[in-house]
PDB file of C-alpha atoms and ligand atoms in Angstrom:
ATOM      1  CA  MET A  15     -10.063  -7.682  -6.695  1.00 98.00           C
ATOM      2  CA  LYS A  16      -7.486  -9.295  -8.963  1.00 98.00           C
ATOM      3  CA  PHE A  17      -8.008 -12.748 -10.482  1.00 98.00           C
ATOM      4  CA  PHE A  18      -5.019 -15.087 -10.696  1.00 98.00           C
ATOM      5  CA  ILE A  19      -5.334 -18.501 -12.301  1.00 98.00           C
ATOM      6  CA  ASP A  20      -4.170 -21.388 -10.100  1.00 98.00           C
ATOM      7  CA  THR A  21      -2.683 -23.895 -12.538  1.00 98.00           C
ATOM      8  CA  ALA A  22       0.445 -24.859 -14.497  1.00 97.00           C
ATOM      9  CA  ASP A  23      -1.656 -26.185 -17.413  1.00 97.00           C
ATOM     10  CA  LEU A  24      -0.697 -23.978 -20.361  1.00 97.00           C
ATOM     11  CA  ASP A  25      -3.732 -24.890 -22.483  1.00 97.00           C
ATOM     12  CA  GLU A  26      -6.041 -23.862 -19.651  1.00 97.00           C
ATOM     13  CA  ILE A  27      -4.084 -20.622 -19.130  1.00 98.00           C
ATOM     14  CA  ARG A  28      -4.212 -19.740 -22.851  1.00 97.00           C
ATOM     15  CA  ASP A  29      -7.920 -20.482 -22.989  1.00 97.00           C
ATOM     16  CA  LEU A  30      -8.798 -18.467 -19.879  1.00 98.00           C
ATOM     17  CA  ALA A  31      -6.428 -15.578 -20.695  1.00 98.00           C
ATOM     18  CA  ALA A  32      -8.701 -14.966 -23.708  1.00 97.00           C
ATOM     19  CA  THR A  33     -11.484 -13.930 -21.286  1.00 97.00           C
ATOM     20  CA  GLY A  34      -9.435 -10.806 -20.516  1.00 97.00           C
ATOM     21  CA  LEU A  35     -10.181 -11.366 -16.813  1.00 98.00           C
ATOM     22  CA  ILE A  36      -6.918 -12.925 -15.647  1.00 98.00           C
ATOM     23  CA  ASP A  37      -4.392 -10.684 -13.887  1.00 98.00           C
ATOM     24  CA  GLY A  38      -1.732 -13.266 -13.055  1.00 98.00           C
ATOM     25  CA  ALA A  39      -1.044 -16.908 -12.181  1.00 98.00           C
ATOM     26  CA  THR A  40       0.102 -19.089  -9.309  1.00 98.00           C
ATOM     27  CA  THR A  41       1.856 -22.432  -9.568  1.00 98.00           C
ATOM     28  CA  ASN A  42       3.254 -24.796  -6.964  1.00 97.00           C
ATOM     29  CA  PRO A  43       5.439 -27.937  -7.150  1.00 97.00           C
ATOM     30  CA  SER A  44       2.364 -30.219  -7.174  1.00 97.00           C
ATOM     31  CA  LEU A  45       0.816 -28.337 -10.120  1.00 97.00           C
ATOM     32  CA  VAL A  46       4.155 -28.438 -11.980  1.00 97.00           C
ATOM     33  CA  ALA A  47       4.439 -32.211 -11.375  1.00 97.00           C
ATOM     34  CA  LYS A  48       0.917 -32.609 -12.813  1.00 96.00           C
ATOM     35  CA  ALA A  49       1.834 -30.555 -15.909  1.00 96.00           C
ATOM     36  CA  GLY A  50       4.777 -32.919 -16.549  1.00 95.00           C
ATOM     37  CA  ARG A  51       7.091 -30.393 -18.230  1.00 96.00           C
ATOM     38  CA  LYS A  52      10.304 -28.559 -17.321  1.00 97.00           C
ATOM     39  CA  PHE A  53       9.529 -26.026 -14.591  1.00 97.00           C
ATOM     40  CA  GLU A  54      11.448 -23.081 -16.056  1.00 98.00           C
ATOM     41  CA  ASP A  55       9.839 -23.611 -19.490  1.00 98.00           C
ATOM     42  CA  ILE A  56       6.358 -23.626 -17.967  1.00 98.00           C
ATOM     43  CA  ILE A  57       7.023 -20.392 -16.071  1.00 98.00           C
ATOM     44  CA  ALA A  58       8.537 -18.704 -19.163  1.00 98.00           C
ATOM     45  CA  GLU A  59       5.481 -19.615 -21.249  1.00 98.00           C
ATOM     46  CA  ILE A  60       2.979 -18.479 -18.619  1.00 98.00           C
ATOM     47  CA  CYS A  61       4.867 -15.171 -18.346  1.00 98.00           C
ATOM     48  CA  GLU A  62       4.530 -14.693 -22.108  1.00 98.00           C
ATOM     49  CA  ILE A  63       0.781 -15.357 -22.022  1.00 98.00           C
ATOM     50  CA  LEU A  64       0.031 -13.253 -18.928  1.00 98.00           C
ATOM     51  CA  PRO A  65       1.723  -9.902 -18.288  1.00 95.00           C
ATOM     52  CA  GLY A  66       0.797  -9.870 -14.564  1.00 98.00           C
ATOM     53  CA  PRO A  67       2.541 -11.573 -11.626  1.00 98.00           C
ATOM     54  CA  VAL A  68       3.329 -15.291 -12.140  1.00 98.00           C
ATOM     55  CA  SER A  69       4.288 -17.163  -8.964  1.00 98.00           C
ATOM     56  CA  ALA A  70       7.128 -19.696  -9.191  1.00 98.00           C
ATOM     57  CA  GLU A  71       7.894 -21.595  -5.981  1.00 98.00           C
ATOM     58  CA  VAL A  72      11.350 -22.362  -4.586  1.00 98.00           C
ATOM     59  CA  THR A  73      11.931 -25.937  -3.442  1.00 98.00           C
ATOM     60  CA  ALA A  74      14.903 -25.548  -1.061  1.00 98.00           C
ATOM     61  CA  THR A  75      14.280 -25.369   2.678  1.00 98.00           C
ATOM     62  CA  ASP A  76      17.300 -23.293   3.762  1.00 98.00           C
ATOM     63  CA  THR A  77      17.416 -19.528   3.288  1.00 98.00           C
ATOM     64  CA  GLU A  78      20.612 -19.359   1.235  1.00 98.00           C
ATOM     65  CA  THR A  79      19.484 -21.912  -1.352  1.00 98.00           C
ATOM     66  CA  MET A  80      15.969 -20.431  -1.471  1.00 98.00           C
ATOM     67  CA  VAL A  81      17.488 -17.033  -2.285  1.00 98.00           C
ATOM     68  CA  SER A  82      19.711 -18.553  -5.013  1.00 98.00           C
ATOM     69  CA  GLU A  83      16.727 -20.407  -6.497  1.00 98.00           C
ATOM     70  CA  GLY A  84      14.630 -17.235  -6.271  1.00 98.00           C
ATOM     71  CA  ARG A  85      17.264 -15.150  -8.041  1.00 98.00           C
ATOM     72  CA  LYS A  86      17.514 -17.751 -10.822  1.00 98.00           C
ATOM     73  CA  LEU A  87      13.739 -18.006 -11.279  1.00 98.00           C
ATOM     74  CA  ALA A  88      13.369 -14.201 -11.212  1.00 98.00           C
ATOM     75  CA  LYS A  89      15.629 -13.985 -14.268  1.00 98.00           C
ATOM     76  CA  ILE A  90      13.115 -15.956 -16.378  1.00 98.00           C
ATOM     77  CA  ALA A  91      10.914 -12.883 -16.914  1.00 98.00           C
ATOM     78  CA  ALA A  92      10.219  -9.492 -15.378  1.00 98.00           C
ATOM     79  CA  ASN A  93       6.798 -10.629 -14.101  1.00 98.00           C
ATOM     80  CA  VAL A  94       7.996 -13.651 -12.089  1.00 98.00           C
ATOM     81  CA  THR A  95       6.995 -13.549  -8.402  1.00 98.00           C
ATOM     82  CA  ILE A  96       8.988 -15.828  -6.122  1.00 98.00           C
ATOM     83  CA  LYS A  97       6.955 -18.061  -3.860  1.00 98.00           C
ATOM     84  CA  VAL A  98       8.524 -19.055  -0.531  1.00 98.00           C
ATOM     85  CA  PRO A  99       7.006 -21.150   2.257  1.00 98.00           C
ATOM     86  CA  LEU A 100       5.924 -19.613   5.548  1.00 98.00           C
ATOM     87  CA  THR A 101       8.839 -20.903   7.601  1.00 98.00           C
ATOM     88  CA  PRO A 102      11.516 -18.903   9.492  1.00 98.00           C
ATOM     89  CA  GLU A 103      13.941 -19.676   6.633  1.00 98.00           C
ATOM     90  CA  GLY A 104      11.345 -18.744   4.006  1.00 98.00           C
ATOM     91  CA  LEU A 105      10.629 -15.407   5.665  1.00 98.00           C
ATOM     92  CA  LYS A 106      14.351 -14.579   5.815  1.00 98.00           C
ATOM     93  CA  ALA A 107      14.540 -15.357   2.089  1.00 98.00           C
ATOM     94  CA  CYS A 108      11.435 -13.189   1.582  1.00 98.00           C
ATOM     95  CA  LYS A 109      13.122 -10.235   3.284  1.00 98.00           C
ATOM     96  CA  MET A 110      16.290 -10.634   1.227  1.00 98.00           C
ATOM     97  CA  LEU A 111      14.555 -11.095  -2.137  1.00 98.00           C
ATOM     98  CA  SER A 112      12.084  -8.261  -1.435  1.00 98.00           C
ATOM     99  CA  GLY A 113      15.052  -6.038  -0.519  1.00 98.00           C
ATOM    100  CA  GLU A 114      16.480  -6.729  -3.984  1.00 97.00           C
ATOM    101  CA  GLY A 115      13.239  -5.559  -5.589  1.00 97.00           C
ATOM    102  CA  THR A 116      11.851  -9.034  -6.345  1.00 98.00           C
ATOM    103  CA  LYS A 117       8.151  -9.632  -5.742  1.00 98.00           C
ATOM    104  CA  VAL A 118       7.587 -12.403  -3.167  1.00 98.00           C
ATOM    105  CA  ASN A 119       4.482 -14.484  -2.449  1.00 98.00           C
ATOM    106  CA  VAL A 120       4.610 -16.161   0.988  1.00 98.00           C
ATOM    107  CA  THR A 121       2.686 -19.402   0.689  1.00 98.00           C
ATOM    108  CA  LEU A 122       1.212 -21.996   3.063  1.00 98.00           C
ATOM    109  CA  CYS A 123      -0.218 -19.425   5.474  1.00 98.00           C
ATOM    110  CA  PHE A 124      -2.725 -20.889   7.962  1.00 98.00           C
ATOM    111  CA  SER A 125      -2.954 -18.263  10.718  1.00 98.00           C
ATOM    112  CA  ALA A 126      -3.252 -14.503  11.190  1.00 98.00           C
ATOM    113  CA  GLY A 127      -0.014 -14.518  13.193  1.00 98.00           C
ATOM    114  CA  GLN A 128       1.822 -16.036  10.223  1.00 98.00           C
ATOM    115  CA  ALA A 129       0.308 -13.403   7.915  1.00 98.00           C
ATOM    116  CA  ILE A 130       1.614 -10.627  10.191  1.00 98.00           C
ATOM    117  CA  LEU A 131       5.109 -12.142   9.967  1.00 98.00           C
ATOM    118  CA  ALA A 132       4.867 -12.264   6.161  1.00 98.00           C
ATOM    119  CA  ALA A 133       3.859  -8.586   6.040  1.00 98.00           C
ATOM    120  CA  LYS A 134       6.727  -7.657   8.400  1.00 98.00           C
ATOM    121  CA  SER A 135       9.086  -9.566   6.064  1.00 98.00           C
ATOM    122  CA  GLY A 136       8.115  -7.352   3.126  1.00 98.00           C
ATOM    123  CA  ALA A 137       6.048  -9.898   1.191  1.00 98.00           C
ATOM    124  CA  THR A 138       4.210  -8.590  -1.869  1.00 98.00           C
ATOM    125  CA  PHE A 139       1.525 -11.243  -1.324  1.00 98.00           C
ATOM    126  CA  VAL A 140       0.612 -13.634   1.475  1.00 98.00           C
ATOM    127  CA  SER A 141      -1.361 -16.749   0.514  1.00 98.00           C
ATOM    128  CA  PRO A 142      -3.760 -18.098   3.159  1.00 98.00           C
ATOM    129  CA  PHE A 143      -4.997 -21.569   2.103  1.00 98.00           C
ATOM    130  CA  ILE A 144      -8.698 -21.563   2.871  1.00 98.00           C
ATOM    131  CA  GLY A 145      -9.782 -24.855   1.272  1.00 98.00           C
ATOM    132  CA  ARG A 146      -7.254 -26.836   3.295  1.00 98.00           C
ATOM    133  CA  LEU A 147      -8.609 -25.252   6.517  1.00 98.00           C
ATOM    134  CA  ASP A 148     -12.174 -26.129   5.459  1.00 98.00           C
ATOM    135  CA  ASP A 149     -10.936 -29.682   4.781  1.00 98.00           C
ATOM    136  CA  ILE A 150     -10.021 -30.104   8.466  1.00 98.00           C
ATOM    137  CA  GLY A 151     -13.342 -28.717   9.702  1.00 98.00           C
ATOM    138  CA  LEU A 152     -12.315 -25.081  10.273  1.00 98.00           C
ATOM    139  CA  ARG A 153     -13.718 -22.004   8.488  1.00 97.00           C
ATOM    140  CA  GLY A 154     -10.985 -20.854   6.099  1.00 98.00           C
ATOM    141  CA  MET A 155     -12.905 -17.675   5.354  1.00 98.00           C
ATOM    142  CA  ASP A 156     -12.634 -16.585   9.027  1.00 98.00           C
ATOM    143  CA  LEU A 157      -8.877 -16.415   8.483  1.00 98.00           C
ATOM    144  CA  ILE A 158      -9.331 -14.132   5.455  1.00 98.00           C
ATOM    145  CA  ASP A 159     -11.622 -11.928   7.536  1.00 98.00           C
ATOM    146  CA  ASP A 160      -8.978 -11.696  10.307  1.00 98.00           C
ATOM    147  CA  ILE A 161      -6.078 -10.966   7.956  1.00 98.00           C
ATOM    148  CA  CYS A 162      -8.005  -8.339   5.957  1.00 98.00           C
ATOM    149  CA  THR A 163      -9.038  -6.629   9.219  1.00 98.00           C
ATOM    150  CA  ILE A 164      -5.452  -6.608  10.505  1.00 98.00           C
ATOM    151  CA  PHE A 165      -3.952  -5.347   7.233  1.00 98.00           C
ATOM    152  CA  ARG A 166      -6.545  -2.542   7.051  1.00 97.00           C
ATOM    153  CA  ALA A 167      -5.659  -1.531  10.632  1.00 98.00           C
ATOM    154  CA  GLN A 168      -1.912  -1.533   9.940  1.00 98.00           C
ATOM    155  CA  ALA A 169      -1.251   1.175   7.358  1.00 96.00           C
ATOM    156  CA  ALA A 170       2.449   0.248   7.227  1.00 97.00           C
ATOM    157  CA  PHE A 171       1.625  -3.251   5.906  1.00 98.00           C
ATOM    158  CA  LYS A 172       1.737  -3.165   2.094  1.00 97.00           C
ATOM    159  CA  THR A 173       1.266  -6.921   1.620  1.00 98.00           C
ATOM    160  CA  GLU A 174      -1.737  -8.042  -0.451  1.00 98.00           C
ATOM    161  CA  VAL A 175      -4.008 -10.862   0.736  1.00 98.00           C
ATOM    162  CA  LEU A 176      -3.961 -13.549  -1.970  1.00 98.00           C
ATOM    163  CA  VAL A 177      -6.732 -16.031  -1.183  1.00 98.00           C
ATOM    164  CA  ALA A 178      -5.512 -19.509  -2.173  1.00 98.00           C
ATOM    165  CA  SER A 179      -6.765 -23.098  -2.067  1.00 98.00           C
ATOM    166  CA  ILE A 180     -10.122 -21.959  -3.424  1.00 98.00           C
ATOM    167  CA  ARG A 181     -12.636 -24.750  -3.961  1.00 98.00           C
ATOM    168  CA  SER A 182     -15.898 -23.019  -4.908  1.00 98.00           C
ATOM    169  CA  VAL A 183     -17.694 -20.012  -6.362  1.00 98.00           C
ATOM    170  CA  GLY A 184     -18.807 -19.200  -2.787  1.00 98.00           C
ATOM    171  CA  HIS A 185     -15.167 -18.820  -1.748  1.00 98.00           C
ATOM    172  CA  VAL A 186     -14.608 -16.215  -4.493  1.00 98.00           C
ATOM    173  CA  ILE A 187     -17.732 -14.264  -3.500  1.00 98.00           C
ATOM    174  CA  GLU A 188     -16.834 -14.320   0.220  1.00 98.00           C
ATOM    175  CA  ALA A 189     -13.267 -13.191  -0.518  1.00 98.00           C
ATOM    176  CA  ALA A 190     -14.624 -10.275  -2.564  1.00 98.00           C
ATOM    177  CA  LYS A 191     -17.029  -9.274   0.250  1.00 98.00           C
ATOM    178  CA  LEU A 192     -14.163  -9.246   2.748  1.00 98.00           C
ATOM    179  CA  GLY A 193     -12.029  -6.997   0.540  1.00 98.00           C
ATOM    180  CA  ALA A 194      -9.249  -9.485  -0.290  1.00 98.00           C
ATOM    181  CA  HIS A 195      -6.855  -8.066  -2.885  1.00 98.00           C
ATOM    182  CA  VAL A 196      -6.443 -11.220  -4.985  1.00 98.00           C
ATOM    183  CA  VAL A 197      -8.071 -14.621  -5.455  1.00 98.00           C
ATOM    184  CA  THR A 198      -6.194 -17.425  -7.180  1.00 98.00           C
ATOM    185  CA  ILE A 199      -8.811 -19.582  -8.841  1.00 98.00           C
ATOM    186  CA  PRO A 200      -8.639 -23.103 -10.296  1.00 98.00           C
ATOM    187  CA  PRO A 201      -9.870 -23.143 -13.932  1.00 98.00           C
ATOM    188  CA  SER A 202     -12.980 -25.192 -13.071  1.00 98.00           C
ATOM    189  CA  VAL A 203     -14.092 -22.660 -10.439  1.00 98.00           C
ATOM    190  CA  LEU A 204     -13.453 -19.739 -12.798  1.00 98.00           C
ATOM    191  CA  ARG A 205     -15.684 -21.355 -15.433  1.00 97.00           C
ATOM    192  CA  ALA A 206     -18.344 -22.103 -12.816  1.00 98.00           C
ATOM    193  CA  LEU A 207     -18.490 -18.375 -11.946  1.00 98.00           C
ATOM    194  CA  TYR A 208     -20.195 -17.688 -15.282  1.00 98.00           C
ATOM    195  CA  HIS A 209     -23.055 -20.083 -14.757  1.00 97.00           C
ATOM    196  CA  HIS A 210     -26.584 -19.705 -13.460  1.00 97.00           C
ATOM    197  CA  PRO A 211     -29.449 -21.958 -14.607  1.00 97.00           C
ATOM    198  CA  LEU A 212     -31.756 -18.939 -14.962  1.00 98.00           C
ATOM    199  CA  THR A 213     -29.283 -17.318 -17.373  1.00 98.00           C
ATOM    200  CA  ASP A 214     -29.407 -20.436 -19.595  1.00 98.00           C
ATOM    201  CA  LYS A 215     -33.188 -20.689 -19.318  1.00 98.00           C
ATOM    202  CA  GLY A 216     -33.723 -16.970 -19.951  1.00 98.00           C
ATOM    203  CA  LEU A 217     -31.437 -16.929 -22.979  1.00 98.00           C
ATOM    204  CA  ALA A 218     -33.120 -19.993 -24.500  1.00 98.00           C
ATOM    205  CA  ALA A 219     -36.529 -18.266 -24.148  1.00 98.00           C
ATOM    206  CA  PHE A 220     -35.270 -14.970 -25.654  1.00 98.00           C
ATOM    207  CA  LEU A 221     -33.745 -16.781 -28.637  1.00 98.00           C
ATOM    208  CA  ALA A 222     -36.873 -18.870 -29.224  1.00 98.00           C
ATOM    209  CA  ASP A 223     -39.043 -15.714 -29.200  1.00 98.00           C
ATOM    210  CA  TRP A 224     -36.611 -13.876 -31.468  1.00 98.00           C
ATOM    211  CA  GLU A 225     -36.759 -16.758 -33.955  1.00 98.00           C
ATOM    212  CA  THR A 226     -40.559 -16.233 -34.274  1.00 98.00           C
ATOM    213  CA  THR A 227     -40.011 -12.634 -35.464  1.00 98.00           C
ATOM    214  CA  GLY A 228     -38.117 -13.860 -38.540  1.00 97.00           C
ATOM    215  CA  GLN A 229     -35.727 -10.890 -38.160  1.00 97.00           C
ATOM    216  CA  SER A 230     -31.951 -10.675 -38.015  1.00 95.00           C
ATOM    217  CA  ILE A 231     -29.937  -7.725 -36.717  1.00 96.00           C
ATOM    218  CA  LEU A 232     -27.179  -8.054 -39.331  1.00 95.00           C
ATOM    219  CA  ASP A 233     -28.063  -8.165 -43.040  1.00 90.00           C
ATOM    220  CA  ASP A 234     -26.028  -8.693 -46.241  1.00 84.00           C
ATOM    221  CA  LYS A 235     -25.043  -4.998 -46.279  1.00 86.00           C
ATOM    222  CA  ASP A 236     -23.474  -5.310 -42.786  1.00 88.00           C
ATOM    223  CA  SER A 237     -21.496  -8.419 -43.782  1.00 78.00           C
ATOM    224  CA  ALA A 238     -20.193  -6.639 -46.906  1.00 76.00           C
ATOM    225  CA  SER A 239     -19.160  -3.503 -44.982  1.00 77.00           C
ATOM    226  CA  SER A 240     -17.434  -5.503 -42.213  1.00 74.00           C
ATOM    227  CA  ALA A 241     -15.565  -7.579 -44.856  1.00 75.00           C
ATOM    228  CA  ALA A 242     -14.432  -4.292 -46.526  1.00 77.00           C
ATOM    229  CA  ALA A 243     -13.258  -2.907 -43.154  1.00 77.00           C
ATOM    230  CA  GLU A 244     -11.083  -6.003 -42.652  1.00 71.00           C
TER     231      GLU A 244
HETATM  232  C1  E4P B  17      -1.774 -21.384  -4.733  1.00 55.68           C
HETATM  233  O1  E4P B  17      -0.860 -20.599  -4.687  1.00 55.68           O
HETATM  234  C2  E4P B  17      -1.785 -22.642  -3.958  1.00 55.68           C
HETATM  235  O2  E4P B  17      -0.633 -23.346  -4.179  1.00 55.68           O
HETATM  236  C3  E4P B  17      -3.021 -23.432  -4.260  1.00 55.68           C
HETATM  237  O3  E4P B  17      -4.145 -22.550  -4.274  1.00 55.68           O
HETATM  238  C4  E4P B  17      -3.227 -24.608  -3.332  1.00 55.68           C
HETATM  239  O4  E4P B  17      -4.487 -25.158  -3.574  1.00 55.68           O
HETATM  240  P1  E4P B  17      -4.900 -26.625  -3.036  1.00 55.68           P
HETATM  241  O5  E4P B  17      -5.072 -26.552  -1.577  1.00 55.68           O
HETATM  242  O6  E4P B  17      -6.193 -26.907  -3.755  1.00 55.68           O
HETATM  243  O7  E4P B  17      -3.794 -27.545  -3.449  1.00 55.68           O
END
């Protein structure tokens, strides 16, 4: 399962890219507004930091303008993926841009029927928003289950399920169990994935016990030889 980072905050992206775990990024107009910088500059910088797919969303609502915006954004870098909304106009734009060889992420998917339409339109990714379904009292993860089942049953569908609107570590684990291709994770949730109180407690105990031995694994000789190697 691929990990995308769901933010337009360049400091966060730089920091988390250093983990070596990030395969791409997703942005949306709300995240860009929060970042407070020129959209194209943000996308260009993210594309330099991360070699994988970086989603940049169109803001027009008619097909022709969406396609023009998509073509312009796609020129920023080879790894730009164009994000279009799951509307009839957006899916027409998806078909046209995909036909030109541009990767397309169809966003704002809230039903299995919509996901089927995105796959039929040649989308590279479809983004079901699970957190927003949970917010209205539904089970977002049931939608991921349905879409993964359908895509497995339909060999002709090449679209990847990109689980979006993730709110918790549990969402990431459930998406992995269901076989989703990609999760796009907010930085706070990605950091939370590392943590378990027993890891902290266990490490503190190991280090305290090690201290009592008075030993160290590296000695002066090791420091000298590593300095020489540099
Ligand atoms: C990603 O592509 C989406 O835009 C994002 O995950 C939406 O998340 P939200 O529902 O927390 O805004």
